[in-house]
């Protein structure tokens, strides 16, 4: 027997779900179908995200990875140097503030001395 002999071709039975080999129509798009596609995509992305470090390690170039680690260490050293410079800058700012305060006191003393000297000069001029 041939395979096509098993298929009954009764014209009274109408089956809309049967698809032939030449049928290239797409299934109807339903909300359930769209939700399944969305869930499949999320699962695929999660699996890829989980495997990404392993893939990078397996197929990565050891020299490039060593250079990347070296660059990261240099950046970390640079950050440390910047932090140290910031701390030194803060200390210098504090020292400058102290010097400015003492200079203002000295300036007031200098003004008093200058005023006293001017009074002495005016007295001497009056006496002459």
One Martini backbone bead per residue (centre of mass of N, CA, C, O) as a GRO file, in nm:
protein
  128
    1UNK     BB    1   0.100   0.034   0.015
    2UNK     BB    2   0.022   0.360   0.012
    3UNK     BB    3   0.011   0.657   0.177
    4UNK     BB    4  -0.236   0.785   0.016
    5UNK     BB    5  -0.438   0.548   0.092
    6UNK     BB    6  -0.489   0.639   0.399
    7UNK     BB    7  -0.621   0.879   0.288
    8UNK     BB    8  -0.916   1.033   0.321
    9UNK     BB    9  -1.146   1.152   0.060
   10UNK     BB   10  -1.390   1.319   0.204
   11UNK     BB   11  -1.600   1.576   0.108
   12UNK     BB   12  -1.775   1.599   0.380
   13UNK     BB   13  -1.503   1.643   0.518
   14UNK     BB   14  -1.401   1.926   0.706
   15UNK     BB   15  -1.056   2.034   0.747
   16UNK     BB   16  -0.886   2.321   0.852
   17UNK     BB   17  -0.613   2.200   0.995
   18UNK     BB   18  -0.506   2.099   0.746
   19UNK     BB   19  -0.183   2.063   0.604
   20UNK     BB   20   0.012   2.109   0.347
   21UNK     BB   21   0.318   2.113   0.196
   22UNK     BB   22   0.245   2.386   0.024
   23UNK     BB   23   0.182   2.531   0.279
   24UNK     BB   24   0.282   2.888   0.373
   25UNK     BB   25   0.124   2.967   0.599
   26UNK     BB   26   0.066   3.136   0.874
   27UNK     BB   27  -0.008   3.154   1.177
   28UNK     BB   28  -0.200   3.290   1.386
   29UNK     BB   29  -0.193   3.585   1.566
   30UNK     BB   30  -0.169   3.578   1.910
   31UNK     BB   31  -0.137   3.650   2.235
   32UNK     BB   32  -0.023   3.377   2.315
   33UNK     BB   33   0.200   3.368   2.099
   34UNK     BB   34   0.341   3.633   2.183
   35UNK     BB   35   0.407   3.543   2.472
   36UNK     BB   36   0.583   3.303   2.394
   37UNK     BB   37   0.795   3.468   2.243
   38UNK     BB   38   0.877   3.645   2.482
   39UNK     BB   39   0.969   3.414   2.670
   40UNK     BB   40   1.182   3.296   2.482
   41UNK     BB   41   1.359   3.549   2.467
   42UNK     BB   42   1.419   3.572   2.771
   43UNK     BB   43   1.553   3.294   2.800
   44UNK     BB   44   1.776   3.340   2.592
   45UNK     BB   45   1.903   3.592   2.727
   46UNK     BB   46   1.964   3.459   3.002
   47UNK     BB   47   2.148   3.237   2.894
   48UNK     BB   48   2.355   3.424   2.760
   49UNK     BB   49   2.430   3.584   3.017
   50UNK     BB   50   2.536   3.330   3.166
   51UNK     BB   51   2.755   3.250   2.924
   52UNK     BB   52   2.938   3.496   2.857
   53UNK     BB   53   3.193   3.455   3.040
   54UNK     BB   54   3.268   3.181   2.920
   55UNK     BB   55   3.300   3.270   2.628
   56UNK     BB   56   3.517   3.483   2.678
   57UNK     BB   57   3.718   3.278   2.797
   58UNK     BB   58   3.733   3.068   2.564
   59UNK     BB   59   3.763   3.299   2.309
   60UNK     BB   60   3.982   3.455   2.423
   61UNK     BB   61   4.255   3.667   2.440
   62UNK     BB   62   4.516   3.654   2.650
   63UNK     BB   63   4.658   3.921   2.580
   64UNK     BB   64   4.410   4.107   2.602
   65UNK     BB   65   4.345   4.031   2.894
   66UNK     BB   66   4.612   4.128   3.011
   67UNK     BB   67   4.581   4.420   2.915
   68UNK     BB   68   4.316   4.476   3.065
   69UNK     BB   69   4.430   4.431   3.347
   70UNK     BB   70   4.653   4.642   3.326
   71UNK     BB   71   4.467   4.883   3.273
   72UNK     BB   72   4.304   4.857   3.535
   73UNK     BB   73   4.544   4.899   3.725
   74UNK     BB   74   4.620   5.180   3.620
   75UNK     BB   75   4.349   5.313   3.690
   76UNK     BB   76   4.363   5.253   3.991
   77UNK     BB   77   4.623   5.413   4.040
   78UNK     BB   78   4.510   5.680   3.939
   79UNK     BB   79   4.288   5.703   4.152
   80UNK     BB   80   4.476   5.700   4.392
   81UNK     BB   81   4.638   5.952   4.315
   82UNK     BB   82   4.399   6.144   4.316
   83UNK     BB   83   4.324   6.106   4.611
   84UNK     BB   84   4.591   6.206   4.724
   85UNK     BB   85   4.576   6.489   4.595
   86UNK     BB   86   4.317   6.573   4.736
   87UNK     BB   87   4.425   6.555   5.023
   88UNK     BB   88   4.656   6.757   4.985
   89UNK     BB   89   4.475   6.992   4.903
   90UNK     BB   90   4.320   7.011   5.168
   91UNK     BB   91   4.566   7.071   5.343
   92UNK     BB   92   4.649   7.329   5.193
   93UNK     BB   93   4.390   7.483   5.245
   94UNK     BB   94   4.417   7.489   5.550
   95UNK     BB   95   4.691   7.633   5.559
   96UNK     BB   96   4.600   7.886   5.406
   97UNK     BB   97   4.385   7.971   5.607
   98UNK     BB   98   4.579   8.015   5.841
   99UNK     BB   99   4.762   8.224   5.699
  100UNK     BB  100   4.540   8.430   5.646
  101UNK     BB  101   4.465   8.483   5.937
  102UNK     BB  102   4.751   8.580   6.023
  103UNK     BB  103   4.772   8.807   5.808
  104UNK     BB  104   4.535   8.977   5.912
  105UNK     BB  105   4.659   9.037   6.181
  106UNK     BB  106   4.913   9.171   6.065
  107UNK     BB  107   4.766   9.391   5.905
  108UNK     BB  108   4.643   9.530   6.150
  109UNK     BB  109   4.914   9.595   6.280
  110UNK     BB  110   5.024   9.761   6.043
  111UNK     BB  111   4.806   9.974   6.048
  112UNK     BB  112   4.865  10.077   6.333
  113UNK     BB  113   5.157  10.156   6.278
  114UNK     BB  114   5.098  10.352   6.044
  115UNK     BB  115   4.919  10.543   6.208
  116UNK     BB  116   5.131  10.614   6.419
  117UNK     BB  117   5.337  10.729   6.218
  118UNK     BB  118   5.155  10.954   6.109
  119UNK     BB  119   5.122  11.102   6.376
  120UNK     BB  120   5.419  11.156   6.424
  121UNK     BB  121   5.463  11.324   6.169
  122UNK     BB  122   5.251  11.544   6.226
  123UNK     BB  123   5.379  11.641   6.491
  124UNK     BB  124   5.651  11.724   6.370
  125UNK     BB  125   5.532  11.936   6.174
  126UNK     BB  126   5.404  12.115   6.390
  127UNK     BB  127   5.672  12.177   6.543
  128UNK     BB  128   5.815  12.318   6.288
   0.00000   0.00000   0.00000
